[in-house]
Amino acid sequence: MTTNLYIGSHVSTRGGYSKAAQRAYDMGANAFQFFPKNPRGLGVKRFDVEEALRCRAFCTKYGLRSIAHSPYPTNPALGDSKGTGLYQGMVDSLKNDLHIAEACGSAGVVVHFGHAKLSDPLAAYHHIIRFLDDVLTEWQGSAKLLIENQAGDHGPMGTTLEELVQIRNLSRYPHSIGFCLDTCHAYASGLWNGSEDLELLKKGRKLGYFDALIAIHVNDSKYGYLSNKDRHERVGQGFIGEKGLTWLLKQREVKGLIWVLETETGEDGTHQDDIKRIRSWII
């Protein structure tokens, strides 16, 4: 297996967190992503710490790296505009995700930038900063919150490197915040043109974005450039294609990071074929 190349896919936690790690290993992956709990709700899960530690031990033994993904209803941009109950529920839920990720030995928890239609557009950005600070207050673990760029399907928020970096810089706890770059979202939003985009690299280096980049969602796109559609396609089969993804994945800024596929599975029900395909591009 290629040194410094960590690639896998989102896997089910059915049967426990250690089973998720086993599923990743069995398909030939050395990285994976998982939902710490029900992805449709914001409830706080009383998880089996010993089982989570078995996941950590398995990953340490076999050299796997992982990230968690927060539930879909988590929307930092809302703040308490929909009520203090929902806001506190989101804060408590993400704290819970961090504790689970830490126990499993994961690098962090992916959280969407968020979106909100408010009379004052700047209020949504203030909401995000406050939310991140409230979640990270008293957090002492090594797992980070990983802010994911957006496709623009809910509006322009979270589609530029400047926004992502500024939110991190304005937080009281930037050391506990990193980034997750979704290639489909970047292409759909216009952040990346899907080819040899030297301007993206230049801007990312200047802003310090790559210094805090932890993971990449390696997804092709079912729709074209600037479509603002969040529709993932299997690698090499979408509008980005093999050439564009290969160029990006060969850049030094992304080497050694955690690469995760969030696409449809192959005929065998796993991402094994796509993982092999990407390795063949890089090696």
Short mmCIF file of C-alpha atoms in Angstrom, two decimals:
data_model
loop_
_atom_site.label_atom_id
_atom_site.label_comp_id
_atom_site.label_asym_id
_atom_site.label_seq_id
_atom_site.Cartn_x
_atom_site.Cartn_y
_atom_site.Cartn_z
CA MET A 1 0.00 0.00 0.00
CA THR A 2 1.37 3.41 -0.98
CA THR A 3 2.91 5.32 1.91
CA ASN A 4 1.25 8.61 2.77
CA LEU A 5 -1.88 7.81 0.75
CA TYR A 6 -4.97 7.47 2.93
CA ILE A 7 -8.09 6.74 0.94
CA GLY A 8 -11.44 5.15 1.64
CA SER A 9 -15.13 5.90 1.71
CA HIS A 10 -18.08 6.60 3.95
CA VAL A 11 -19.01 3.36 5.71
CA SER A 12 -21.86 2.12 7.86
CA THR A 13 -21.48 1.83 11.64
CA ARG A 14 -24.01 -0.99 11.82
CA GLY A 15 -22.76 -3.27 14.58
CA GLY A 16 -20.52 -0.62 16.10
CA TYR A 17 -17.71 1.77 15.31
CA SER A 18 -15.10 -0.98 15.17
CA LYS A 19 -17.24 -2.72 12.55
CA ALA A 20 -17.04 0.43 10.44
CA ALA A 21 -13.25 0.29 10.60
CA GLN A 22 -13.34 -3.40 9.72
CA ARG A 23 -15.55 -2.70 6.69
CA ALA A 24 -13.10 -0.09 5.45
CA TYR A 25 -10.14 -2.44 5.93
CA ASP A 26 -11.92 -5.34 4.19
CA MET A 27 -12.47 -3.27 1.03
CA GLY A 28 -8.79 -2.34 0.85
CA ALA A 29 -9.18 1.15 2.30
CA ASN A 30 -6.93 2.76 4.88
CA ALA A 31 -9.28 5.67 5.60
CA PHE A 32 -13.01 6.06 6.17
CA GLN A 33 -15.80 8.37 7.24
CA PHE A 34 -18.77 7.53 9.45
CA PHE A 35 -21.81 9.05 11.13
CA PRO A 36 -21.32 9.07 14.92
CA LYS A 37 -25.09 8.65 15.30
CA ASN A 38 -28.39 8.93 13.41
CA PRO A 39 -27.64 11.41 10.59
CA ARG A 40 -31.25 12.60 10.48
CA GLY A 41 -31.52 13.87 14.05
CA LEU A 42 -29.79 15.97 16.67
CA GLY A 43 -30.15 13.72 19.67
CA VAL A 44 -27.20 13.17 22.00
CA LYS A 45 -26.07 9.55 21.84
CA ARG A 46 -24.98 7.61 24.89
CA PHE A 47 -22.31 5.66 23.12
CA ASP A 48 -20.32 2.63 24.19
CA VAL A 49 -16.91 4.11 24.99
CA GLU A 50 -15.22 0.72 25.10
CA GLU A 51 -16.55 -0.11 21.64
CA ALA A 52 -15.31 3.24 20.32
CA LEU A 53 -11.90 2.52 21.83
CA ARG A 54 -11.87 -0.80 20.00
CA CYS A 55 -12.29 1.20 16.81
CA ARG A 56 -9.33 3.35 17.79
CA ALA A 57 -7.22 0.28 18.57
CA PHE A 58 -8.11 -1.39 15.26
CA CYS A 59 -7.17 1.75 13.32
CA THR A 60 -3.88 2.05 15.17
CA LYS A 61 -3.04 -1.60 14.52
CA TYR A 62 -3.79 -1.51 10.80
CA GLY A 63 -2.86 2.09 9.99
CA LEU A 64 -6.33 3.46 9.23
CA ARG A 65 -7.35 7.11 9.57
CA SER A 66 -10.89 8.36 9.92
CA ILE A 67 -13.20 11.34 10.10
CA ALA A 68 -16.76 11.60 11.39
CA HIS A 69 -19.62 13.55 9.80
CA SER A 70 -22.17 15.57 11.77
CA PRO A 71 -25.92 14.95 11.25
CA TYR A 72 -27.61 16.70 8.32
CA PRO A 73 -29.80 19.05 10.44
CA THR A 74 -26.68 20.74 11.83
CA ASN A 75 -26.80 24.29 10.41
CA PRO A 76 -24.42 26.71 12.15
CA ALA A 77 -25.67 29.72 10.16
CA LEU A 78 -29.13 29.58 11.74
CA GLY A 79 -27.95 30.59 15.19
CA ASP A 80 -30.98 30.89 17.45
CA SER A 81 -33.14 32.42 14.69
CA LYS A 82 -35.36 29.31 14.82
CA GLY A 83 -35.43 29.19 18.59
CA THR A 84 -32.98 28.65 21.43
CA GLY A 85 -34.05 25.03 21.79
CA LEU A 86 -32.93 24.10 18.28
CA TYR A 87 -29.71 26.08 18.67
CA GLN A 88 -28.75 24.39 21.94
CA GLY A 89 -29.69 21.06 20.41
CA MET A 90 -27.24 21.61 17.55
CA VAL A 91 -24.48 22.69 19.96
CA ASP A 92 -24.99 19.67 22.23
CA SER A 93 -25.19 17.32 19.25
CA LEU A 94 -21.90 18.50 17.77
CA LYS A 95 -20.18 18.32 21.15
CA ASN A 96 -21.40 14.72 21.33
CA ASP A 97 -19.97 14.05 17.85
CA LEU A 98 -16.60 15.40 18.95
CA HIS A 99 -16.49 13.10 21.97
CA ILE A 100 -17.37 10.08 19.83
CA ALA A 101 -14.79 11.02 17.20
CA GLU A 102 -12.14 11.47 19.88
CA ALA A 103 -12.86 8.06 21.38
CA CYS A 104 -12.68 6.44 17.94
CA GLY A 105 -9.36 8.13 17.21
CA SER A 106 -10.76 10.22 14.35
CA ALA A 107 -9.10 13.38 13.09
CA GLY A 108 -12.27 15.41 13.33
CA VAL A 109 -15.95 15.92 12.60
CA VAL A 110 -17.06 17.37 9.27
CA VAL A 111 -19.67 20.10 9.64
CA HIS A 112 -21.31 22.02 6.81
CA PHE A 113 -20.70 25.77 6.69
CA GLY A 114 -24.44 26.31 6.89
CA HIS A 115 -26.99 28.58 5.23
CA ALA A 116 -29.72 30.97 6.32
CA LYS A 117 -31.99 33.53 4.67
CA LEU A 118 -31.90 36.45 7.08
CA SER A 119 -32.66 40.13 6.65
CA ASP A 120 -29.05 40.87 7.64
CA PRO A 121 -26.74 38.56 5.64
CA LEU A 122 -23.83 39.26 7.99
CA ALA A 123 -25.85 37.89 10.91
CA ALA A 124 -25.50 34.38 9.51
CA TYR A 125 -21.70 34.65 9.62
CA HIS A 126 -21.82 35.89 13.20
CA HIS A 127 -24.05 32.92 14.01
CA ILE A 128 -21.46 30.50 12.64
CA ILE A 129 -18.64 32.01 14.69
CA ARG A 130 -20.73 31.98 17.87
CA PHE A 131 -21.80 28.39 17.19
CA LEU A 132 -18.25 27.15 16.71
CA ASP A 133 -17.14 28.94 19.88
CA ASP A 134 -20.01 27.50 21.92
CA VAL A 135 -19.23 23.98 20.71
CA LEU A 136 -15.50 24.27 21.37
CA THR A 137 -15.69 25.97 24.76
CA GLU A 138 -13.95 23.63 27.21
CA TRP A 139 -13.05 21.17 24.43
CA GLN A 140 -9.65 19.66 25.20
CA GLY A 141 -9.52 16.81 22.68
CA SER A 142 -7.43 16.49 19.55
CA ALA A 143 -10.38 15.92 17.20
CA LYS A 144 -11.19 19.07 15.23
CA LEU A 145 -14.27 20.58 13.67
CA LEU A 146 -13.76 20.34 9.91
CA ILE A 147 -15.69 23.01 8.02
CA GLU A 148 -16.83 21.81 4.60
CA ASN A 149 -17.21 24.09 1.58
CA GLN A 150 -20.65 24.18 -0.03
CA ALA A 151 -21.95 23.75 -3.58
CA GLY A 152 -24.05 26.89 -3.61
CA ASP A 153 -27.38 25.03 -3.84
CA HIS A 154 -28.72 27.05 -0.88
CA GLY A 155 -27.06 30.31 -1.87
CA PRO A 156 -23.49 31.63 -2.04
CA MET A 157 -22.55 31.13 1.63
CA GLY A 158 -19.57 28.87 2.25
CA THR A 159 -18.41 28.68 -1.35
CA THR A 160 -15.16 30.69 -1.13
CA LEU A 161 -11.83 30.09 0.57
CA GLU A 162 -11.93 33.61 1.98
CA GLU A 163 -15.11 32.87 3.96
CA LEU A 164 -13.86 29.57 5.29
CA VAL A 165 -10.53 30.97 6.43
CA GLN A 166 -12.05 34.12 7.93
CA ILE A 167 -14.56 32.14 9.99
CA ARG A 168 -11.71 30.07 11.40
CA ASN A 169 -9.58 33.14 12.07
CA LEU A 170 -12.39 34.90 13.92
CA SER A 171 -13.14 31.96 16.17
CA ARG A 172 -11.70 31.93 19.69
CA TYR A 173 -10.47 28.38 19.04
CA PRO A 174 -8.87 28.26 15.57
CA HIS A 175 -6.49 25.50 16.67
CA SER A 176 -9.53 23.20 17.00
CA ILE A 177 -10.91 24.04 13.56
CA GLY A 178 -9.79 22.63 10.23
CA PHE A 179 -11.23 22.18 6.76
CA CYS A 180 -12.67 19.44 4.57
CA LEU A 181 -12.59 20.18 0.84
CA ASP A 182 -15.39 18.60 -1.20
CA THR A 183 -14.31 18.42 -4.84
CA CYS A 184 -17.86 18.21 -6.24
CA HIS A 185 -18.94 21.22 -4.17
CA ALA A 186 -15.85 23.16 -5.21
CA TYR A 187 -16.55 22.48 -8.88
CA ALA A 188 -20.28 23.16 -8.67
CA SER A 189 -19.76 26.46 -6.86
CA GLY A 190 -16.94 27.74 -9.07
CA LEU A 191 -14.30 27.51 -6.36
CA TRP A 192 -12.34 25.10 -8.59
CA ASN A 193 -12.60 24.95 -12.38
CA GLY A 194 -12.07 21.19 -12.49
CA SER A 195 -8.71 21.36 -14.28
CA GLU A 196 -5.18 22.59 -13.61
CA ASP A 197 -6.29 25.53 -11.49
CA LEU A 198 -3.07 27.19 -10.36
CA GLU A 199 -5.01 30.20 -9.06
CA LEU A 200 -6.78 27.95 -6.53
CA LEU A 201 -3.44 26.71 -5.21
CA LYS A 202 -1.99 30.20 -5.08
CA LYS A 203 -4.99 31.61 -3.22
CA GLY A 204 -5.15 28.67 -0.81
CA ARG A 205 -1.48 29.04 0.10
CA LYS A 206 -1.74 32.80 0.57
CA LEU A 207 -4.79 32.53 2.83
CA GLY A 208 -3.38 29.64 4.85
CA TYR A 209 -6.28 27.38 3.85
CA PHE A 210 -4.10 24.40 3.05
CA ASP A 211 -2.32 24.67 6.39
CA ALA A 212 -5.59 23.71 8.09
CA LEU A 213 -6.89 21.26 5.47
CA ILE A 214 -7.39 17.82 7.05
CA ALA A 215 -9.60 15.87 4.66
CA ILE A 216 -10.96 15.76 1.13
CA HIS A 217 -14.30 14.42 -0.06
CA VAL A 218 -13.22 12.99 -3.40
CA ASN A 219 -16.41 13.23 -5.44
CA ASP A 220 -16.98 13.70 -9.14
CA SER A 221 -19.99 15.76 -10.23
CA LYS A 222 -23.19 14.74 -12.01
CA TYR A 223 -23.57 18.33 -13.25
CA GLY A 224 -21.34 20.88 -14.92
CA TYR A 225 -19.16 23.70 -13.70
CA LEU A 226 -21.01 26.45 -11.79
CA SER A 227 -24.19 24.34 -11.69
CA ASN A 228 -24.55 24.91 -7.91
CA LYS A 229 -25.86 21.35 -7.70
CA ASP A 230 -24.74 19.06 -4.86
CA ARG A 231 -24.92 15.80 -6.78
CA HIS A 232 -21.96 13.46 -6.43
CA GLU A 233 -20.84 11.06 -9.16
CA ARG A 234 -18.37 8.18 -9.00
CA VAL A 235 -14.80 9.27 -9.67
CA GLY A 236 -13.89 9.58 -13.32
CA GLN A 237 -17.52 9.23 -14.44
CA GLY A 238 -18.71 12.81 -14.00
CA PHE A 239 -18.08 16.26 -15.39
CA ILE A 240 -14.81 16.72 -13.50
CA GLY A 241 -13.42 13.46 -14.81
CA GLU A 242 -10.20 11.54 -14.30
CA LYS A 243 -7.86 14.25 -15.60
CA GLY A 244 -9.09 16.96 -13.26
CA LEU A 245 -9.24 14.79 -10.15
CA THR A 246 -5.82 13.30 -10.87
CA TRP A 247 -4.28 16.77 -11.15
CA LEU A 248 -5.76 17.90 -7.84
CA LEU A 249 -4.89 14.73 -5.94
CA LYS A 250 -1.28 14.91 -7.11
CA GLN A 251 -0.72 18.37 -5.59
CA ARG A 252 1.57 18.51 -2.57
CA GLU A 253 -1.05 20.50 -0.65
CA VAL A 254 -3.30 17.43 -0.38
CA LYS A 255 -0.74 14.65 0.05
CA GLY A 256 -1.05 12.75 3.29
CA LEU A 257 -4.58 14.00 3.97
CA ILE A 258 -7.64 11.81 4.52
CA TRP A 259 -9.44 11.17 1.23
CA VAL A 260 -13.02 9.93 1.41
CA LEU A 261 -15.42 8.90 -1.35
CA GLU A 262 -19.09 9.85 -0.85
CA THR A 263 -20.51 8.31 -3.99
CA GLU A 264 -22.53 5.33 -5.16
CA THR A 265 -20.93 1.96 -4.59
CA GLY A 266 -19.77 -0.48 -7.23
CA GLU A 267 -21.53 -3.71 -8.18
CA ASP A 268 -20.04 -5.45 -5.14
CA GLY A 269 -21.72 -2.95 -2.80
CA THR A 270 -18.43 -1.30 -1.81
CA HIS A 271 -16.08 1.42 -3.06
CA GLN A 272 -13.26 -1.04 -3.62
CA ASP A 273 -13.06 -0.50 -7.38
CA ASP A 274 -13.02 3.30 -7.11
CA ILE A 275 -10.34 3.19 -4.42
CA LYS A 276 -8.18 1.04 -6.70
CA ARG A 277 -8.89 3.43 -9.57
CA ILE A 278 -7.66 6.46 -7.65
CA ARG A 279 -4.56 4.64 -6.48
CA SER A 280 -3.77 3.78 -10.10
CA TRP A 281 -4.01 7.49 -10.99
CA ILE A 282 -1.65 8.58 -8.25
CA ILE A 283 0.98 5.86 -8.24
#
